[in-house]
Coordinates of C-alpha atoms and ligand atoms in Angstrom, one line a residue:
X175 CA -2.9 -84.1 -172.4
X176 CA 0.4 -82.3 -173.1
X177 CA 3.4 -84.1 -174.6
X178 CA 6.2 -85.2 -172.3
X179 CA 9.4 -83.3 -172.7
X180 CA 11.7 -86.0 -174.0
X181 CA 11.5 -88.1 -177.2
X182 CA 13.8 -91.1 -176.8
X183 CA 12.1 -93.9 -178.7
X184 CA 15.0 -96.3 -177.8
X185 CA 14.2 -95.9 -174.1
X186 CA 10.5 -95.9 -173.4
X187 CA 11.0 -95.6 -169.7
X188 CA 11.5 -92.0 -168.7
X189 CA 14.4 -91.3 -166.3
X190 CA 13.5 -89.2 -163.3
X191 CA 16.1 -87.9 -160.9
X192 CA 15.0 -86.4 -157.6
X193 CA 17.1 -84.4 -155.1
X194 CA 15.7 -84.7 -151.6
X195 CA 13.6 -87.5 -150.0
X196 CA 11.1 -85.5 -148.0
X197 CA 7.4 -85.4 -148.8
X198 CA 8.0 -83.3 -151.9
X199 CA 10.5 -85.9 -153.2
X200 CA 9.2 -89.2 -152.1
X201 CA 5.6 -88.6 -153.0
X202 CA 6.8 -87.5 -156.5
X203 CA 8.8 -90.7 -156.7
X204 CA 5.8 -92.9 -155.9
X205 CA 3.8 -91.2 -158.7
X206 CA 6.5 -91.4 -161.2
X207 CA 7.2 -95.1 -160.4
X208 CA 3.5 -95.8 -160.7
X209 CA 3.6 -94.3 -164.2
X210 CA 6.4 -96.6 -165.2
X211 CA 9.4 -94.2 -165.0
X212 CA 12.8 -95.2 -163.8
X213 CA 13.2 -93.2 -160.6
X214 CA 16.3 -92.3 -158.5
X215 CA 16.2 -90.3 -155.3
X216 CA 19.3 -88.8 -153.9
X217 CA 18.9 -88.1 -150.1
X218 CA 21.7 -87.0 -147.8
X219 CA 20.1 -87.4 -144.3
X220 CA 17.3 -90.0 -144.4
X221 CA 14.1 -90.8 -146.3
X222 CA 11.1 -88.9 -145.2
X223 CA 13.3 -85.8 -145.1
X224 CA 13.3 -83.1 -142.4
X225 CA 9.5 -83.6 -142.3
X226 CA 9.8 -87.1 -140.8
X227 CA 13.2 -86.9 -139.1
X228 CA 13.3 -83.5 -137.4
X229 CA 10.3 -81.3 -138.1
X230 CA 6.6 -82.3 -138.5
X231 CA 6.7 -85.9 -137.2
X232 CA 8.9 -85.4 -134.1
X233 CA 7.0 -82.2 -133.1
X234 CA 3.6 -83.9 -133.4
X235 CA 4.9 -86.9 -131.5
X236 CA 6.1 -84.6 -128.7
X237 CA 2.7 -82.9 -128.8
X238 CA 0.9 -86.2 -128.4
X239 CA 2.6 -86.4 -125.0
X240 CA 2.0 -82.7 -124.1
X241 CA -1.6 -83.1 -125.1
X242 CA -1.9 -86.0 -122.6
X243 CA -0.3 -83.8 -120.0
X244 CA -2.8 -81.0 -120.7
X245 CA -5.6 -83.5 -120.4
X246 CA -4.2 -84.7 -117.1
X247 CA -4.0 -81.1 -115.9
X248 CA -7.8 -80.9 -116.4
X249 CA -8.4 -84.3 -114.7
X250 CA -9.3 -83.0 -111.2
X251 CA -12.2 -81.1 -112.9
X252 CA -13.5 -84.4 -114.2
X253 CA -13.4 -86.1 -110.9
X254 CA -9.9 -87.6 -110.9
X255 CA -7.3 -87.3 -108.2
X256 CA -3.7 -86.9 -109.5
X257 CA -1.2 -87.8 -106.7
X258 CA 1.8 -85.7 -107.7
X259 CA 1.2 -82.9 -105.3
X260 CA -0.1 -80.8 -108.1
X261 CA 3.2 -81.0 -110.0
X262 CA 2.3 -82.2 -113.5
X263 CA 6.0 -82.1 -114.5
X264 CA 6.7 -84.8 -112.0
X265 CA 4.9 -87.2 -114.3
X266 CA 7.3 -86.6 -117.2
X267 CA 10.2 -89.0 -118.1
X268 CA 12.0 -86.6 -120.5
X269 CA 14.7 -89.0 -121.7
X270 CA 12.0 -91.6 -122.5
X271 CA 9.9 -89.0 -124.2
X272 CA 12.8 -87.9 -126.4
X273 CA 13.8 -91.5 -127.1
X274 CA 10.2 -92.2 -128.2
X275 CA 10.2 -89.2 -130.5
X276 CA 13.5 -90.2 -132.1
X277 CA 12.5 -93.9 -132.6
X278 CA 9.1 -93.1 -134.0
X279 CA 10.7 -90.7 -136.5
X280 CA 13.2 -93.4 -137.5
X281 CA 10.4 -96.0 -137.8
X282 CA 8.4 -93.6 -140.1
X283 CA 11.5 -93.0 -142.2
X284 CA 11.9 -96.8 -142.5
X285 CA 8.3 -97.1 -143.6
X286 CA 9.0 -94.6 -146.4
X287 CA 12.1 -96.5 -147.4
X288 CA 10.2 -99.8 -147.6
X289 CA 7.4 -98.2 -149.7
X290 CA 9.9 -96.7 -152.2
X291 CA 11.8 -100.0 -152.4
X292 CA 8.5 -101.9 -153.0
X293 CA 7.7 -99.5 -155.9
X294 CA 11.2 -100.0 -157.5
X295 CA 12.5 -96.6 -156.7
X296 CA 16.3 -96.5 -156.5
X297 CA 17.7 -94.5 -153.5
X298 CA 21.2 -93.2 -153.3
X299 CA 22.5 -91.9 -149.9
X300 CA 24.5 -88.8 -150.6
X301 CA 24.5 -85.1 -151.4
X302 CA 23.6 -84.2 -154.9
X303 CA 24.3 -81.2 -157.1
X304 CA 23.3 -80.2 -160.6
X305 CA 25.9 -80.4 -163.4
X306 CA 23.4 -79.0 -165.9
X307 CA 19.7 -78.8 -166.1
X308 CA 19.0 -82.5 -166.5
X309 CA 22.2 -83.9 -164.9
X310 CA 22.5 -84.8 -161.2
X311 CA 25.8 -85.7 -159.7
X312 CA 26.4 -87.4 -156.3
X313 CA 29.9 -88.7 -155.4
X314 CA 31.1 -90.6 -158.5
X315 CA 27.6 -91.1 -159.8
X316 CA 26.2 -89.1 -162.6
X317 CA 22.5 -89.3 -163.4
X318 CA 21.4 -88.1 -166.8
X319 CA 17.6 -87.7 -166.5
X320 CA 14.7 -86.7 -168.7
X321 CA 13.3 -84.7 -165.9
X322 CA 14.8 -83.6 -162.6
X323 CA 12.9 -82.6 -159.4
X324 CA 14.5 -80.4 -156.8
X325 CA 12.9 -80.9 -153.3
X326 CA 15.7 -80.0 -151.0
X327 CA 13.6 -78.4 -148.2
X328 CA 14.6 -75.6 -145.9
X329 CA 16.7 -75.0 -142.8
X330 CA 16.0 -73.0 -139.6
X331 CA 16.9 -69.4 -140.1
X332 CA 19.7 -68.2 -137.8
X333 CA 19.6 -64.8 -136.3
X334 CA 23.1 -63.2 -136.2
X335 CA 24.0 -62.8 -132.5
X336 CA 21.8 -65.8 -131.5
X337 CA 23.6 -68.7 -133.1
X338 CA 22.4 -72.1 -131.8
X339 CA 25.0 -74.1 -129.8
X340 CA 22.9 -77.2 -129.5
X341 CA 23.0 -77.1 -125.7
X342 CA 21.2 -74.0 -124.4
X343 CA 20.5 -72.1 -127.6
X344 CA 18.5 -74.4 -129.8
X345 CA 16.7 -74.9 -133.0
X346 CA 13.7 -77.3 -132.9
X347 CA 15.9 -79.9 -134.6
X348 CA 18.2 -80.0 -131.5
X349 CA 15.4 -80.3 -128.9
X350 CA 15.2 -84.1 -129.0
X351 CA 18.9 -84.5 -128.0
X352 CA 18.3 -82.9 -124.7
X353 CA 18.4 -85.1 -121.6
X354 CA 16.0 -83.1 -119.5
X355 CA 12.9 -80.9 -119.8
X356 CA 14.1 -77.3 -120.0
X357 CA 13.0 -75.8 -116.6
X358 CA 12.7 -72.3 -118.0
X359 CA 12.3 -72.2 -121.8
X360 CA 12.4 -68.9 -123.7
X361 CA 10.8 -69.3 -127.2
X362 CA 11.8 -66.6 -129.6
X363 CA 9.3 -66.2 -132.4
X364 CA 5.5 -66.6 -132.2
X365 CA 4.6 -68.0 -135.6
X366 CA 3.2 -71.5 -136.0
X367 CA 6.4 -73.3 -134.9
X368 CA 7.0 -71.0 -131.9
X369 CA 3.4 -71.2 -130.7
X370 CA 3.3 -75.0 -131.1
X371 CA 6.5 -75.6 -129.0
X372 CA 5.6 -72.9 -126.4
X373 CA 2.2 -74.6 -125.9
X374 CA 3.7 -78.1 -125.8
X375 CA 6.5 -77.2 -123.3
X376 CA 4.2 -75.3 -121.1
X377 CA 1.9 -78.3 -120.9
X378 CA 4.9 -80.6 -120.3
X379 CA 5.9 -78.5 -117.2
X380 CA 8.5 -76.0 -118.4
X381 CA 8.1 -72.4 -117.4
X382 CA 7.7 -70.8 -120.8
X383 CA 8.4 -67.2 -122.0
X384 CA 7.2 -66.5 -125.5
X385 CA 9.0 -63.6 -127.2
X386 CA 6.9 -62.2 -130.0
X387 CA 8.0 -59.2 -132.2
X388 CA 4.3 -58.7 -133.2
X389 CA 1.4 -57.3 -131.2
X390 CA 0.0 -60.8 -130.8
X391 CA 1.0 -64.4 -131.2
X392 CA 0.3 -66.1 -134.6
X393 CA 0.0 -62.7 -136.4
X394 CA -0.9 -64.3 -139.7
X395 CA -3.8 -66.5 -138.4
X396 CA -7.4 -65.9 -137.7
X397 CA -7.4 -63.1 -135.1
X398 CA -10.2 -64.6 -132.9
X399 CA -8.3 -67.9 -132.9
X400 CA -4.9 -66.3 -132.2
X401 CA -6.3 -64.1 -129.4
X402 CA -8.1 -67.1 -127.8
X403 CA -4.9 -69.2 -127.8
X404 CA -2.8 -66.4 -126.5
X405 CA -5.4 -65.9 -123.7
X406 CA -5.2 -69.7 -122.9
X407 CA -1.3 -69.4 -122.9
X408 CA -1.4 -66.6 -120.3
X409 CA -4.0 -68.3 -118.1
X410 CA -1.9 -71.4 -118.0
X411 CA 1.0 -69.3 -116.7
X412 CA 3.0 -68.6 -119.8
X413 CA 4.7 -65.2 -120.0
X414 CA 3.9 -63.7 -123.5
X415 CA 6.0 -60.7 -124.4
X416 CA 4.3 -58.9 -127.3
X417 CA 6.0 -56.3 -129.4
X418 CA 9.4 -57.6 -128.2
X419 CA 12.1 -58.1 -130.8
X420 CA 14.9 -60.4 -129.7
X421 CA 18.3 -58.9 -130.7
X422 CA 20.7 -61.4 -129.4
X423 CA 20.9 -64.5 -127.2
X424 CA 23.9 -65.3 -125.1
X425 CA 25.0 -68.1 -122.7
X426 CA 25.3 -67.4 -118.9
X427 CA 26.9 -69.7 -116.3
X428 CA 23.7 -71.8 -116.0
X429 CA 21.4 -70.6 -118.7
X430 CA 20.7 -68.0 -121.4
X431 CA 20.0 -64.3 -121.6
X432 CA 17.8 -62.9 -124.4
X433 CA 18.4 -59.2 -125.1
X434 CA 15.5 -57.4 -126.7
X435 CA 15.9 -54.5 -129.1
X436 CA 14.7 -52.0 -126.5
X437 CA 17.4 -53.1 -124.0
X438 CA 15.3 -55.3 -121.8
X439 CA 16.6 -58.8 -121.0
X440 CA 14.9 -62.1 -120.4
X441 CA 16.6 -65.0 -118.5
X442 CA 16.0 -68.7 -118.7
X443 CA 17.7 -72.0 -118.7
X444 CA 17.2 -72.7 -122.5
X445 CA 16.3 -70.7 -125.6
X446 CA 14.5 -72.1 -128.6
X447 CA 14.9 -70.1 -131.8
X448 CA 11.9 -70.2 -134.2
X449 CA 12.5 -67.3 -136.5
X450 CA 11.6 -68.8 -139.9
X451 CA 13.2 -71.0 -142.5
X452 CA 15.8 -70.5 -145.3
X453 CA 15.7 -72.6 -148.4
X454 CA 18.3 -75.4 -148.8
X455 CA 19.4 -74.3 -152.2
X456 CA 23.0 -72.9 -151.8
X457 CA 25.7 -74.9 -153.6
X458 CA 23.2 -76.9 -155.7
X459 CA 24.4 -75.4 -158.9
X460 CA 21.0 -73.8 -159.7
X461 CA 22.3 -70.6 -161.4
X462 CA 24.7 -72.6 -163.6
X463 CA 21.7 -74.8 -164.6
X464 CA 19.6 -71.7 -165.5
X465 CA 17.2 -72.1 -162.6
X466 CA 15.8 -68.8 -161.2
X467 CA 15.6 -68.2 -157.5
X468 CA 14.0 -65.3 -155.6
X469 CA 16.0 -62.8 -153.5
X470 CA 16.0 -65.2 -150.5
X471 CA 17.0 -68.2 -152.5
X472 CA 13.7 -70.0 -152.9
X473 CA 13.3 -71.7 -156.3
X474 CA 10.7 -69.9 -158.5
X475 CA 8.1 -72.3 -159.8
X476 CA 4.8 -72.1 -161.6
X477 CA 1.6 -73.8 -160.7
X478 CA 2.7 -77.1 -162.3
X479 CA 6.0 -77.0 -160.4
X480 CA 8.1 -76.0 -163.4
X481 CA 11.3 -74.0 -162.8
X482 CA 12.8 -71.6 -165.4
X483 CA 14.9 -74.4 -166.8
X484 CA 13.1 -76.9 -169.2
X485 CA 12.8 -80.3 -167.7
X486 CA 13.6 -79.1 -164.2
X487 CA 10.8 -79.1 -161.5
X488 CA 10.8 -78.1 -157.9
X489 CA 8.6 -78.9 -155.0
X490 CA 8.1 -78.3 -151.3
X491 CA 9.8 -75.9 -148.8
X492 CA 12.7 -75.1 -151.2
X493 CA 10.0 -73.2 -153.3
X494 CA 8.6 -71.3 -150.3
X495 CA 5.1 -71.6 -151.8
X496 CA 3.4 -72.8 -148.6
X497 CA 5.5 -74.7 -146.1
X498 CA 3.3 -77.7 -145.4
X499 CA 4.0 -81.4 -146.0
X500 CA 0.7 -81.8 -147.8
X501 CA 1.6 -78.9 -150.2
X502 CA 5.1 -80.3 -150.8
X503 CA 3.6 -83.7 -151.6
X504 CA 1.1 -82.2 -154.0
X505 CA 3.7 -80.0 -155.8
X506 CA 5.8 -83.1 -156.2
X507 CA 3.0 -85.2 -157.6
X508 CA 1.9 -82.4 -159.9
X509 CA 5.5 -82.1 -161.2
X510 CA 5.6 -85.8 -162.1
X511 CA 2.1 -85.9 -163.7
X512 CA 3.2 -82.9 -165.8
X513 CA 6.6 -84.3 -166.7
X514 CA 5.2 -87.7 -167.6
X515 CA 2.5 -86.3 -169.8
X516 CA -0.5 -86.9 -167.6
X517 CA -3.5 -84.6 -167.4
X518 CA -2.8 -82.3 -164.4
X519 CA -4.7 -79.7 -162.4
X520 CA -2.5 -76.8 -161.5
X521 CA -1.8 -76.3 -157.7
X522 CA -4.7 -74.6 -155.9
X523 CA -3.8 -73.2 -152.5
X524 CA -7.2 -71.7 -151.7
X525 CA -8.6 -75.0 -150.3
X526 CA -5.6 -76.2 -148.3
X527 CA -6.6 -77.3 -144.8
X528 CA -4.0 -76.5 -142.1
X529 CA -3.7 -76.9 -138.4
X530 CA -1.7 -75.2 -135.7
X531 CA -1.2 -77.9 -133.1
X532 CA -1.4 -75.7 -130.0
X533 CA -3.7 -76.7 -127.1
X534 CA -6.4 -76.1 -128.2
X535 CA -5.7 -76.6 -131.9
X536 CA -6.6 -74.1 -134.6
X537 CA -7.7 -75.7 -137.9
X538 CA -8.5 -73.5 -140.9
X539 CA -9.6 -74.0 -144.5
X540 CA -10.6 -71.7 -147.4
X541 CA -11.4 -68.0 -147.3
X542 CA -10.2 -66.2 -144.2
X543 CA -12.4 -63.6 -142.3
X544 CA -9.8 -60.9 -143.1
X545 CA -10.6 -61.4 -146.8
X546 CA -14.2 -60.7 -146.1
X547 CA -13.7 -57.6 -143.9
X548 CA -11.1 -56.2 -146.3
X549 CA -13.6 -56.5 -149.2
X550 CA -11.3 -58.9 -151.1
X551 CA -14.1 -61.5 -150.9
X552 CA -17.4 -59.6 -151.4
X553 CA -20.9 -60.9 -150.7
X554 CA -19.8 -63.1 -147.8
X555 CA -21.1 -63.6 -144.3
X556 CA -19.3 -64.9 -141.2
X557 CA -20.8 -66.8 -138.2
X558 CA -19.0 -67.7 -135.1
X559 CA -20.3 -70.2 -132.5
X560 CA -18.5 -70.6 -129.2
X561 CA -18.1 -74.2 -128.1
X562 CA -18.6 -73.3 -124.4
X563 CA -22.3 -74.2 -124.8
X564 CA -21.7 -77.4 -126.7
X565 CA -22.8 -80.4 -124.6
X566 CA -19.9 -82.5 -125.6
X567 CA -17.4 -79.7 -124.7
X568 CA -19.0 -79.4 -121.3
X569 CA -18.7 -83.2 -120.7
X570 CA -15.0 -83.1 -121.8
X571 CA -14.4 -80.1 -119.5
X572 CA -13.3 -77.4 -121.9
X573 CA -14.6 -74.0 -122.7
X574 CA -12.0 -72.5 -125.0
X575 CA -13.0 -73.0 -128.6
X576 CA -15.3 -72.0 -131.4
X577 CA -16.5 -72.9 -134.9
X578 CA -16.5 -70.1 -137.5
X579 CA -18.0 -70.6 -140.9
X580 CA -17.8 -68.2 -143.9
X581 CA -20.3 -68.5 -146.7
X582 CA -21.4 -66.6 -149.8
X583 CA -24.3 -64.4 -148.7
X584 CA -26.3 -64.7 -151.9
X585 CA -25.9 -68.4 -152.7
X586 CA -25.0 -69.9 -149.3
X587 CA -21.9 -71.6 -150.7
X588 CA -19.5 -72.5 -147.9
X589 CA -16.2 -70.5 -148.5
X590 CA -14.2 -71.3 -145.5
X591 CA -14.0 -72.1 -141.8
X592 CA -12.0 -72.0 -138.6
X593 CA -12.3 -74.5 -135.8
X594 CA -10.6 -74.0 -132.5
X595 CA -10.9 -77.0 -130.3
X596 CA -9.0 -80.0 -129.0
X597 CA -8.4 -82.2 -132.1
X598 CA -9.7 -79.5 -134.4
X599 CA -7.3 -81.1 -137.0
X600 CA -9.8 -84.0 -137.1
X601 CA -12.9 -81.9 -137.1
X602 CA -12.1 -79.6 -140.0
X603 CA -12.7 -82.3 -142.7
X604 CA -16.4 -81.6 -142.9
X605 CA -15.7 -78.0 -143.7
X606 CA -12.9 -78.8 -146.1
X607 CA -15.2 -81.1 -148.0
X608 CA -17.9 -78.4 -148.2
X609 CA -15.3 -75.9 -149.4
X610 CA -13.7 -78.3 -151.9
X611 CA -17.0 -79.5 -153.4
X612 CA -18.6 -76.0 -153.2
X613 CA -21.5 -77.3 -151.0
X614 CA -24.0 -74.9 -149.6
X615 CA -24.6 -74.2 -145.9
X616 CA -27.9 -76.1 -146.3
X617 CA -26.0 -79.3 -147.2
X618 CA -24.0 -79.0 -144.0
X619 CA -27.0 -77.9 -141.9
X620 CA -29.1 -80.9 -143.1
X621 CA -26.3 -83.4 -142.5
X622 CA -26.8 -85.6 -139.4
X623 CA -24.2 -84.9 -136.7
X624 CA -23.8 -87.3 -133.8
X625 CA -25.3 -86.1 -130.5
X626 CA -23.5 -85.1 -128.4
X627 CA -20.5 -84.1 -130.6
X628 CA -18.3 -81.1 -131.3
X629 CA -19.2 -81.5 -135.0
X630 CA -22.8 -80.7 -133.9
X631 CA -21.6 -77.1 -133.6
X632 CA -20.5 -77.2 -137.3
X633 CA -24.0 -78.1 -138.5
X634 CA -25.4 -75.6 -136.0
X635 CA -23.2 -72.8 -137.4
X636 CA -24.4 -73.8 -140.9
X637 CA -28.0 -73.6 -139.7
X638 CA -27.4 -70.1 -138.4
X639 CA -26.2 -69.1 -141.9
X640 CA -29.4 -70.4 -143.4
X641 CA -31.4 -67.7 -141.6
X642 CA -32.4 -64.7 -143.5
X643 CA -29.7 -62.1 -143.2
X644 CA -31.7 -59.6 -141.2
X645 CA -32.6 -62.2 -138.5
X646 CA -29.2 -63.8 -138.2
X647 CA -26.9 -63.3 -135.2
X648 CA -23.7 -62.8 -137.1
X649 CA -20.5 -63.0 -135.2
X650 CA -20.4 -63.3 -131.4
Ligands
LIG131 C1 8.6 -77.8 -136.4 C2 7.8 -78.0 -137.6 C3 6.6 -78.7 -137.6 C4 5.9 -78.9 -138.8 N1 4.7 -79.5 -138.7 C5 3.9 -79.7 -139.8 C6 2.6 -80.3 -139.7 O1 2.2 -80.6 -138.7 N2 2.0 -80.4 -140.9 C7 2.5 -80.1 -142.1 O2 1.8 -80.3 -143.1 N3 3.7 -79.5 -142.2 C8 4.4 -79.3 -141.1 N4 5.7 -78.7 -141.2 C9 6.2 -78.4 -142.5 C10 6.8 -79.6 -143.2 O3 7.7 -80.3 -142.3 C11 7.5 -79.2 -144.5 O4 6.6 -78.4 -145.2 C12 8.0 -80.4 -145.2 O5 9.0 -81.0 -144.5 C13 8.5 -80.0 -146.6 O6 8.9 -81.2 -147.3 P1 10.1 -81.1 -148.4 O7 10.1 -82.4 -149.1 O8 10.0 -79.9 -149.2 O9 11.4 -80.9 -147.5 P2 12.1 -81.7 -146.4 O10 11.1 -82.5 -145.6 O11 12.9 -80.7 -145.6 O12 13.1 -82.7 -147.1 C14 14.1 -82.3 -147.9 C15 15.2 -83.3 -147.9 O13 16.2 -82.9 -148.9 C16 17.4 -83.3 -148.4 N5 18.5 -82.6 -149.1 C17 18.7 -81.2 -149.1 N6 19.7 -80.9 -150.0 C18 20.1 -82.1 -150.5 C19 21.1 -82.4 -151.4 N7 21.9 -81.4 -152.0 N8 21.3 -83.7 -151.8 C20 20.6 -84.6 -151.2 N9 19.6 -84.4 -150.3 C21 19.3 -83.1 -150.0 C22 17.4 -83.0 -147.0 O14 18.3 -83.8 -146.3 C23 16.0 -83.4 -146.6 O15 15.9 -84.7 -146.1 C24 6.4 -78.5 -140.0 C25 7.6 -77.8 -140.0 C26 8.3 -77.6 -138.9 C27 9.6 -76.8 -138.9

């Protein structure tokens, strides 16, 4: 155990000040309070942060409805008659959907507030700045702390020439104030956020055009998974423009025009900009407090969330380490364990499970296939099993999906996996557990899976990996 960084015998309760009440900040606060510290969070917008109020929670709530719409679109194939004249969008009550999204987010924020209050965490509503490494100022209040955590999150990146106006040219944070479903939605950007919203709005009934500057959607994800999802997008009627860089977006009388860098134009009623995130770190007083940031403004941290200033930690999107709520929360907890002198395991990103909530979902964990093919991870094998032959998939009426497992060739240790399926986010846990606990393919293969189930394909893929290499049918 290392020593905490203060030594005030007159006050045995360490004072922790946290800027930002998103997952990075509030999960840290809970840990610090549990360890007996006196904790204050300063939050300017609402507890739960952008995660709960505008980003993760609202988008997944919207996707719960779009997932239902996608299921209904497949209903005739399962023997149901939908009486909307084939027009799925006729089922949608957009104002009610957006009202549900907003109220669920508020309720979730309220739950976070109640939990923090029950743990004795003090919350100040306001904007905070640093007046020195261990001093936080908000309004007339000055907080002198033994340790400070910066968890201020990030903001949608704005492309010059495509500034959002909140009516027709939108960031994802402005979608839920609309009163209608955008009839023709142009989504600029085909990373995770762009792909998720394109998928959701297509299912809800918008005519979607996805503008991607890269040769395929989701360029940083498993290639098989990304190509499958792109194929599904196209088959469902989405226009996907690859290698098309948006240069500007302008309003027309009744919609928007997106001008591409090669001069082509795309017209629609609304445009959603998903071109990345910028850290919310300007004006915080970081430089004055001796806290290093990178060239884009992200706070530099080490694997126990320390910044360059003693006693100052940072967690979450403002560090740009891996922009996931689960990672923000873990960085925040690690910061507090470290600051309060607890034993702490440095952040490990290799085993983070993540999901792209398109339809179907893409869930991944551990080593990626590209690391195997590039030679970065030697002595590894990959097996991919399509779900089209899985009995449960047939019963549920879907064909688009697969299970991919990656294992150490010599030892059989499970290194990673990809699942593409409806609710892949729920199915990946078995693979995550295997990766985390360094289980072998034999452990997975010998585990009972329910028949019929999609997880049966996970154990089947593991059985394939148990075959001697020369007999195995690697890949598809
Ligand atoms: C559309 C979308 C969908 C996503 N879906 C998922 C998902 O499904 N799963 C997942 O794991 N992740 C998801 N993410 C990522 C996830 O939302 C972020 O990783 C997470 O919000 C990061 O948490 P945070 O605490 O760092 O920041 P935030 O949640 O952004 O919270 C930071 C808070 O700090 C406050 N703040 C900023 N500056 C100050 C200041 N000076 N004073 C006081 N308060 C301040 C802000 O108001 C904000 O409330 C999604 C992101 C987006 C954009």
